[in-house]
Amino acid sequence: MGMSSTFIGALVLVILIQAKGQPGFISIDCGAEAGANYTEPSLQINYVSDENFINTGVRGTIASEEINTHAQQQLWRLRSFPEGKTNCYKINITRGSNYLIRTLFLYGNYDGRNMSPQFDLLLGANLWDTVTIQNASITQFNEIIHVPLLDFIQICLVNTGNGTPFITAIELRTLKNDTYVTESGSLERYLRCDLGSNRSYRYWADDYDRFWFTCDIKEVWTQLSASISDDSFFENDYKPGATIMSTAVTPANGNAPLVIGWEPEHETDEFYVYMHFTELQVLTTNQTRQFNITMNGELWFSNFSPQYMSVNTIYSPSGISGKEIKFSLERTENSTLPPIINAIEIYKVKQFNQSDTFQGHGSP
Ligand SMILES: *[C@@H]1O[C@H](CO)[C@@H](O)[C@H](O)[C@H]1NC(C)=O
Ligand SMILES: *[C@@H]1O[C@H](CO)[C@@H](O)[C@H](O)[C@H]1NC(C)=O
Ligand SMILES: *[C@@H]1O[C@H](CO)[C@@H](O)[C@H](O)[C@H]1NC(C)=O
Ligand SMILES: *[C@@H]1O[C@H](CO)[C@@H](O)[C@H](O)[C@H]1NC(C)=O
Ligand SMILES: *[C@@H]1O[C@H](CO)[C@@H](O)[C@H](O)[C@H]1NC(C)=O
Ligand SMILES: *[C@@H]1O[C@H](CO)[C@@H](O)[C@H](O)[C@H]1NC(C)=O
Ligand SMILES: *[C@@H]1O[C@H](CO)[C@@H](O)[C@H](O)[C@H]1NC(C)=O
Ligand SMILES: *[C@@H]1O[C@H](CO)[C@@H](O)[C@H](O)[C@H]1NC(C)=O
Ligand SMILES: *[C@@H]1O[C@H](CO)[C@@H](O)[C@H](O)[C@H]1NC(C)=O
């Protein structure tokens, strides 16, 4: 079943063509000097200092050789927390709105000790993740889609006795309210794949600044691509964007199904899946691309035909779980062409049942 669940990617720079507005973006450069407010040119994203969001911690800068290999300046500074068990950021947001919340960590031997720490990351009082720095030179990140219940969120770092916690950047992106809806719980990114592509993307290829990777899926696929101009492209609410949708995969053997499967760590883990489709070929009158989508052998969606230059997103209205989860795209009897898929997002449900506020020592 070949999908790897860990992606600690060095992000490739997105070539800049034009600046866009960034409504609903909050981008915080942790450890930047007070008053810092700048646009990172390679991303065209505006970052501000973290001074208004926290009053504890110590500002740090990654080692100079790390600065040379990381071009984006929001990665150069960080804030570390040698004092106190738990230190929290408090960020004002719009309650009830849907957010993509991302934290980034680049150790970069900022303390000259060459000792990568491990610490806990909390959202309010809830454990979000245990951050284990795998490689001092690689930017790690956590992403969650969450609807805050209060007018602010708290992001806390907890010293668990395995080194000094730190954080490099915090990024919040407002998503459309009626997208990524769950029956309960928040959505932690498990995989987000720009299929058929050879590189990673984020803003401005993606209006919501989701991180897209090529994904190392060990299935035998053929890459397809087409050029899609932004102005002729019809988006849906998930807005995967023309760049992401301009590549796709199809089974190398045209009669074989296109299979995407994974084995959850726990059988009770719940997943939500979002598949994005665009037909990349102009079909002649005697050509049909039509397929059924099955999930663990059960029909999930039938007689589906992707639309030319337009996005269709097929997603799970409720959580999916199992020992193994296997989606299979199978061409129908009428189809003259094999199935395709352009992009897929897989999220794992995270139940945050504690308070949204951290109530302990160390909260601001
Ligand atoms: C940062 O600068 C931009 C552009 O000058 C301005 O619109 C924005 O309000 C500033 N943000 C902060 C937090 O000062
Ligand atoms: C957050 O909101 C509170 C209450 O409205 C306000 O007092 C505070 O100044 C805001 N903080 C920032 C950083 O904007
Ligand atoms: C989403 O819902 C919240 C709360 O109802 C509302 O304040 C916000 O304006 C909505 N956002 C969008 C983009 O519709
Ligand atoms: C850390 O990542 C860098 C850059 O990808 C790589 O060159 C290096 O070998 C990695 N180090 C370890 C210890 O894996
Ligand atoms: C990706 O790389 C492969 C092998 O280098 C190449 O054949 C293919 O055309 C590339 N695909 C895209 C979409 O650039
Ligand atoms: C489709 O139609 C074209 C002409 O309209 C014809 O040349 C071609 O052979 C047909 N292809 C198939 C698979 O029937
Ligand atoms: C696709 O689904 C339809 C039910 O809507 C079924 O009749 C058909 O046999 C299925 N085709 C394949 C190839 O599974
Ligand atoms: C398959 O093709 C037949 C004959 O053209 C047509 O009657 C039928 O409606 C088609 N089925 C689907 C699901 O499109
Ligand atoms: C939160 O959920 C976990 C796992 O479902 C459970 O073990 C824990 O007791 C719950 N905590 C509260 C405060 O409800």
XYZ file of C-alpha atoms and ligand atoms in Angstrom:
490
model
C 0.000 0.000 0.000
C 2.247 2.661 -0.857
C 1.575 5.944 0.712
C 4.001 7.352 3.139
C 2.460 9.347 5.913
C 5.321 11.597 6.826
C 6.330 14.529 4.723
C 9.038 16.730 5.984
C 9.669 18.542 2.812
C 12.090 21.230 1.975
C 9.770 23.529 0.106
C 10.749 24.588 -3.343
C 10.445 28.278 -3.984
C 7.453 29.381 -5.943
C 8.469 31.629 -8.795
C 6.822 34.959 -8.434
C 4.756 36.427 -11.221
C 2.424 38.839 -9.514
C 1.296 39.831 -6.068
C -2.218 39.018 -4.949
C -4.152 40.268 -1.986
C -4.030 38.016 1.054
C -7.416 38.344 2.696
C -7.678 36.186 5.773
C -3.936 35.584 6.128
C -2.181 36.019 9.471
C 1.538 35.308 9.052
C 3.776 35.575 12.087
C 7.568 35.518 11.957
C 8.395 34.243 15.441
C 11.497 35.888 16.871
C 11.551 38.756 14.376
C 12.510 42.142 15.845
C 9.672 44.182 17.358
C 7.778 46.113 14.708
C 8.949 43.891 11.841
C 6.412 43.906 9.015
C 7.737 42.845 5.624
C 6.831 40.926 2.490
C 8.879 37.805 1.805
C 9.572 38.350 -1.921
C 9.685 34.694 -3.003
C 6.218 34.097 -1.548
C 4.626 37.540 -1.704
C 3.347 36.858 1.805
C 3.386 39.589 4.424
C 4.895 38.571 7.773
C 4.755 40.460 11.050
C 6.767 40.099 14.231
C 5.334 37.928 17.015
C 5.768 40.683 19.646
C 2.016 41.390 19.887
C 1.124 37.747 20.401
C 3.408 36.647 23.234
C 5.454 38.226 25.989
C 7.689 35.338 27.024
C 10.568 33.561 25.323
C 13.868 34.582 23.794
C 14.532 35.616 20.193
C 17.029 33.498 18.265
C 18.535 33.205 14.785
C 19.509 30.023 12.958
C 23.207 29.386 12.239
C 24.678 31.406 9.361
C 25.258 28.328 7.170
C 21.551 27.540 7.567
C 20.606 31.064 6.513
C 22.631 30.484 3.340
C 20.557 27.433 2.428
C 17.150 28.805 3.441
C 16.269 31.739 1.242
C 12.993 32.687 2.907
C 13.559 35.137 5.728
C 10.576 34.076 7.850
C 12.616 30.917 8.553
C 15.705 32.725 9.861
C 14.424 33.834 13.248
C 12.688 31.853 15.951
C 11.520 32.184 19.516
C 12.707 29.698 22.122
C 11.388 29.103 25.630
C 14.143 28.233 28.119
C 11.894 29.427 30.999
C 8.609 27.922 32.129
C 6.971 24.632 31.301
C 4.265 26.020 28.997
C 4.406 29.182 26.917
C 1.469 30.322 24.811
C 0.814 32.562 21.845
C -2.561 34.276 21.840
C -3.843 35.303 18.421
C -7.085 37.156 17.753
C -9.276 35.548 15.104
C -12.942 35.461 14.041
C -14.817 32.940 16.132
C -16.799 30.346 14.157
C -14.713 30.874 11.050
C -12.834 28.018 9.390
C -9.027 28.243 9.664
C -6.060 26.390 8.345
C -3.565 26.742 11.195
C 0.080 25.967 10.554
C 3.124 26.005 12.812
C 6.649 25.773 11.379
C 9.856 24.644 13.028
C 13.412 24.986 11.722
C 15.974 24.290 14.437
C 18.979 25.331 12.332
C 21.283 24.896 15.344
C 20.243 28.342 16.566
C 21.662 27.648 20.036
C 24.965 26.215 18.774
C 24.353 23.042 20.771
C 23.491 20.724 17.875
C 20.858 19.071 20.003
C 17.470 18.787 18.327
C 14.747 19.099 20.955
C 11.406 17.367 21.328
C 8.404 19.128 22.883
C 4.618 19.217 22.875
C 2.494 21.535 20.786
C -0.940 22.468 22.143
C -3.941 24.181 20.612
C -5.629 25.687 23.651
C -5.362 22.986 26.299
C -5.428 20.175 23.722
C -2.392 18.198 22.664
C -1.975 18.875 18.937
C 1.291 17.011 18.383
C 4.608 16.056 19.888
C 7.171 17.878 17.796
C 10.334 15.859 17.234
C 12.964 17.705 15.244
C 14.179 15.076 12.785
C 16.785 17.099 10.941
C 18.205 20.442 12.059
C 18.255 21.745 8.455
C 14.722 20.865 7.436
C 11.597 22.913 8.039
C 8.924 20.807 9.711
C 5.358 21.888 9.996
C 1.972 20.941 11.448
C -1.298 21.818 9.813
C -4.806 21.599 11.138
C -8.187 22.797 9.904
C -10.058 24.083 12.917
C -13.099 26.226 13.741
C -12.218 28.217 16.888
C -14.990 28.725 19.455
C -13.480 31.888 20.931
C -12.274 35.216 19.506
C -8.690 34.065 19.849
C -6.642 30.911 19.646
C -3.789 29.863 21.850
C -0.838 27.952 20.517
C 1.304 26.622 23.336
C 4.692 24.936 23.529
C 5.350 22.595 26.415
C 8.765 21.670 27.738
C 8.613 17.908 28.325
C 12.214 17.629 29.503
C 13.671 16.843 26.081
C 15.194 20.180 25.198
C 14.084 23.786 24.870
C 10.895 24.303 22.844
C 11.022 26.826 19.995
C 8.905 27.957 17.074
C 9.801 29.527 13.739
C 6.529 30.757 12.258
C 2.755 30.629 12.676
C 0.443 30.935 9.684
C -3.356 31.174 9.744
C -5.422 31.048 6.569
C -9.161 31.604 6.422
C -10.981 28.885 4.487
C -14.544 28.981 3.270
C -16.944 28.155 6.111
C -18.793 25.314 4.398
C -15.689 23.454 3.242
C -13.827 20.678 5.091
C -16.846 20.130 7.297
C -16.677 17.223 9.749
C -19.315 15.511 11.842
C -17.079 16.290 14.798
C -13.470 17.223 15.367
C -10.745 19.130 13.537
C -8.748 17.931 10.541
C -5.038 17.294 10.744
C -3.247 17.061 7.401
C -2.272 13.462 6.647
C -1.405 13.797 2.945
C -1.897 16.516 0.366
C -0.774 15.488 -3.092
C -0.496 17.418 -6.325
C -0.555 14.268 -8.450
C 1.460 14.160 -11.662
C 3.561 17.114 -10.580
C 7.310 17.098 -10.018
C 7.504 19.876 -7.453
C 5.834 21.387 -4.411
C 3.623 24.442 -4.310
C 2.005 26.817 -1.864
C 0.737 30.404 -2.197
C 0.295 31.949 -4.706
C -0.305 28.811 -6.774
C -2.835 28.066 -4.031
C -5.043 30.956 -2.882
C -5.384 29.313 0.545
C -1.632 28.690 0.829
C -2.034 24.968 1.416
C 1.287 23.104 1.032
C 1.118 20.672 -1.896
C 3.634 17.878 -2.440
C 4.226 15.437 -5.269
C 3.810 12.538 -2.806
C 5.737 9.355 -3.032
C 2.967 6.954 -3.929
C 4.356 3.650 -5.072
C 1.823 2.876 -7.748
C 2.564 2.597 -11.435
C 1.129 5.752 -12.898
C 1.601 7.893 -15.965
C 1.835 11.659 -15.477
C -0.459 13.891 -17.499
C -0.231 17.626 -17.820
C -1.866 20.453 -19.709
C -1.509 24.145 -19.601
C -4.458 25.805 -17.907
C -4.729 29.544 -17.934
C -6.048 31.009 -14.710
C -8.680 33.156 -16.398
C -10.339 30.310 -18.312
C -10.338 28.014 -15.305
C -13.499 27.495 -13.297
C -12.866 26.986 -9.568
C -15.035 25.472 -6.858
C -15.115 26.305 -3.126
C -12.034 24.177 -2.444
C -10.068 26.300 -4.931
C -7.237 23.889 -5.698
C -6.191 26.301 -8.461
C -5.132 26.000 -12.086
C -1.495 25.163 -11.277
C -2.339 22.227 -9.019
C -5.052 20.970 -11.385
C -2.890 21.179 -14.518
C -1.266 17.823 -13.727
C -2.853 14.435 -13.106
C -2.078 10.741 -13.039
C -3.612 7.788 -14.812
C -2.750 4.083 -14.412
C 0.210 3.067 -16.596
C -1.892 0.094 -17.661
C -5.007 1.744 -19.103
C -7.245 -1.151 -18.098
C -6.083 -1.283 -14.506
C -7.879 0.642 -11.763
C -6.226 3.667 -10.206
C -5.689 2.726 -6.583
C -4.873 4.973 -3.623
C -4.669 3.228 -0.291
C -3.082 3.467 3.120
C -2.941 1.662 6.411
C -3.949 3.830 9.373
C -1.820 3.561 12.469
C -4.939 2.796 14.510
C -8.034 1.091 13.181
C -10.202 3.683 14.940
C -8.492 6.656 13.256
C -10.998 8.602 11.201
C -10.177 10.193 7.855
C -11.755 12.684 5.493
C -10.742 12.523 1.842
C -11.034 15.251 -0.820
C -10.356 14.258 -4.423
C -10.012 17.011 -7.018
C -10.641 16.332 -10.707
C -10.257 18.274 -13.959
C -10.276 16.750 -17.443
C -7.042 17.803 -19.132
C -7.797 16.505 -22.619
C -10.259 17.836 -25.164
C -12.326 14.707 -25.764
C -13.613 13.888 -29.224
C -17.226 12.830 -29.640
C -16.347 9.156 -29.605
C -14.191 9.442 -26.463
C -15.546 9.022 -22.962
C -13.752 9.108 -19.656
C -16.020 7.686 -17.014
C -15.253 5.798 -13.832
C -16.672 4.531 -10.593
C -14.938 5.207 -7.314
C -15.045 2.472 -4.704
C -13.896 2.590 -1.101
C -12.807 -0.771 0.289
C -14.832 -2.421 -2.460
C -18.018 -0.461 -1.855
C -19.347 1.959 -4.425
C -18.540 5.532 -3.329
C -19.344 7.510 -6.482
C -20.556 6.142 -9.814
C -20.310 7.094 -13.479
C -18.122 10.108 -12.840
C -16.616 12.118 -15.713
C -14.198 14.965 -14.886
C -15.082 18.231 -16.623
C -12.720 19.970 -18.996
C -11.097 23.086 -17.453
C -13.356 22.955 -14.428
C -12.909 21.449 -10.947
C -15.011 18.795 -9.307
C -14.220 17.852 -5.743
C -15.509 14.534 -4.449
C -15.246 14.170 -0.691
C -16.377 12.134 2.248
C -19.333 13.629 4.129
C -18.424 11.533 7.176
C -15.294 10.013 8.635
C -13.776 6.881 7.122
C -11.924 4.302 9.158
C -10.602 0.796 8.842
C -7.580 -1.438 9.161
C -6.810 -0.518 5.595
C -8.416 2.172 3.439
C -8.364 1.663 -0.285
C -9.907 3.854 -2.956
C -10.139 2.412 -6.420
C -11.050 4.403 -9.540
C -12.356 1.920 -12.114
C -13.343 2.722 -15.671
C -16.928 1.895 -16.548
C -18.022 -0.286 -19.446
C -18.786 2.822 -21.530
C -15.461 4.528 -20.969
C -12.882 4.658 -23.753
C -10.293 6.317 -21.509
C -8.740 5.296 -18.189
C -9.513 7.131 -14.903
C -7.517 10.190 -13.863
C -7.075 12.149 -10.664
C -5.381 15.558 -10.341
C -5.032 16.060 -6.588
C -6.005 14.467 -3.302
C -6.158 15.664 0.282
C -6.388 13.249 3.187
C -7.005 14.501 6.720
C -7.136 12.687 10.016
C -9.728 13.683 12.582
C -8.357 15.179 15.751
C -10.848 15.415 18.609
C -10.089 18.490 20.663
C -12.371 17.966 23.608
C -10.545 20.188 26.100
C -11.032 23.908 26.482
C -9.811 26.204 23.727
C -7.906 28.117 26.396
C -4.822 26.971 28.187
C -5.519 27.546 31.879
C -2.291 27.135 33.656
C 0.796 29.051 34.536
C 2.472 30.583 31.547
C -0.592 31.728 29.656
C -0.444 35.398 28.765
C 2.035 45.799 7.946
O 2.194 46.590 6.799
C 1.073 46.569 5.922
C 1.430 47.343 4.676
O 2.105 48.494 4.982
C -0.126 47.157 6.655
O -1.256 47.115 5.801
C -0.399 46.324 7.890
O -1.458 46.875 8.632
C 0.837 46.238 8.772
N 0.579 45.281 9.823
C 0.893 45.510 11.089
C 0.552 44.431 12.068
O 1.447 46.513 11.444
C -7.052 41.095 20.656
O -8.353 41.428 21.057
C -8.412 42.037 22.340
C -9.862 42.173 22.737
O -10.605 42.676 21.688
C -7.672 43.375 22.296
O -7.699 43.974 23.566
C -6.233 43.103 21.878
O -5.541 44.327 21.737
C -6.171 42.335 20.578
N -4.791 41.954 20.345
C -4.155 42.196 19.196
C -2.741 41.727 19.111
O -4.680 42.735 18.259
C -17.790 32.188 8.681
O -18.607 32.107 9.832
C -18.299 33.088 10.831
C -19.171 32.807 12.036
O -20.480 32.574 11.661
C -18.519 34.473 10.273
O -18.180 35.433 11.229
C -17.620 34.646 9.050
O -17.864 35.895 8.449
C -17.879 33.547 8.032
N -16.854 33.646 7.010
C -17.113 33.586 5.717
C -15.940 33.661 4.807
O -18.245 33.481 5.278
C 19.278 16.672 6.834
O 18.763 17.222 5.640
C 19.784 17.689 4.768
C 19.114 18.462 3.654
O 18.090 17.722 3.046
C 20.589 16.488 4.277
O 21.598 16.930 3.408
C 21.189 15.803 5.480
O 21.845 14.636 5.079
C 20.136 15.460 6.518
N 20.785 15.024 7.723
C 20.452 13.932 8.349
C 21.168 13.657 9.606
O 19.569 13.179 7.926
C 8.420 15.167 -14.375
O 9.663 14.525 -14.514
C 9.644 13.445 -15.440
C 10.989 12.745 -15.376
O 12.024 13.677 -15.219
C 9.319 13.986 -16.844
O 9.308 12.937 -17.752
C 7.940 14.635 -16.775
O 7.617 15.224 -18.025
C 7.884 15.698 -15.701
N 6.492 16.081 -15.548
C 6.080 17.338 -15.414
C 4.637 17.554 -15.229
O 6.858 18.285 -15.426
C -13.212 8.472 -33.368
O -13.719 9.217 -34.479
C -12.726 9.621 -35.397
C -13.384 10.466 -36.446
O -14.559 11.071 -35.975
C -12.092 8.392 -36.001
O -11.040 8.798 -36.885
C -11.507 7.525 -34.900
O -11.001 6.324 -35.440
C -12.568 7.191 -33.881
N -11.936 6.491 -32.769
C -12.465 5.440 -32.210
C -11.706 4.847 -31.043
O -13.501 4.944 -32.560
C -20.263 1.389 -11.905
O -21.365 1.633 -11.074
C -22.601 1.268 -11.653
C -23.673 1.628 -10.620
O -23.987 2.970 -10.668
C -22.650 -0.189 -11.980
O -23.842 -0.461 -12.647
C -21.472 -0.522 -12.880
O -21.428 -1.912 -13.098
C -20.185 -0.094 -12.239
N -19.089 -0.336 -13.171
C -17.955 -0.901 -12.787
C -16.926 -1.095 -13.848
O -17.772 -1.262 -11.668
C -23.530 3.727 -21.628
O -23.749 3.755 -23.015
C -25.064 3.351 -23.381
C -25.139 3.268 -24.889
O -24.649 4.439 -25.479
C -26.061 4.344 -22.814
O -27.382 3.941 -23.129
C -25.899 4.391 -21.298
O -26.745 5.396 -20.759
C -24.462 4.708 -20.933
N -24.319 4.583 -19.496
C -23.831 5.572 -18.738
C -23.770 5.284 -17.285
O -23.447 6.646 -19.195
C -11.042 13.511 25.445
O -11.046 12.421 24.569
C -10.145 11.403 24.930
C -10.120 10.381 23.826
O -11.360 10.265 23.180
C -10.591 10.812 26.253
O -9.685 9.803 26.629
C -10.598 11.934 27.294
O -11.077 11.432 28.515
C -11.463 13.077 26.844
N -11.321 14.192 27.736
C -12.339 14.948 28.124
C -12.013 16.066 29.035
O -13.491 14.746 27.727
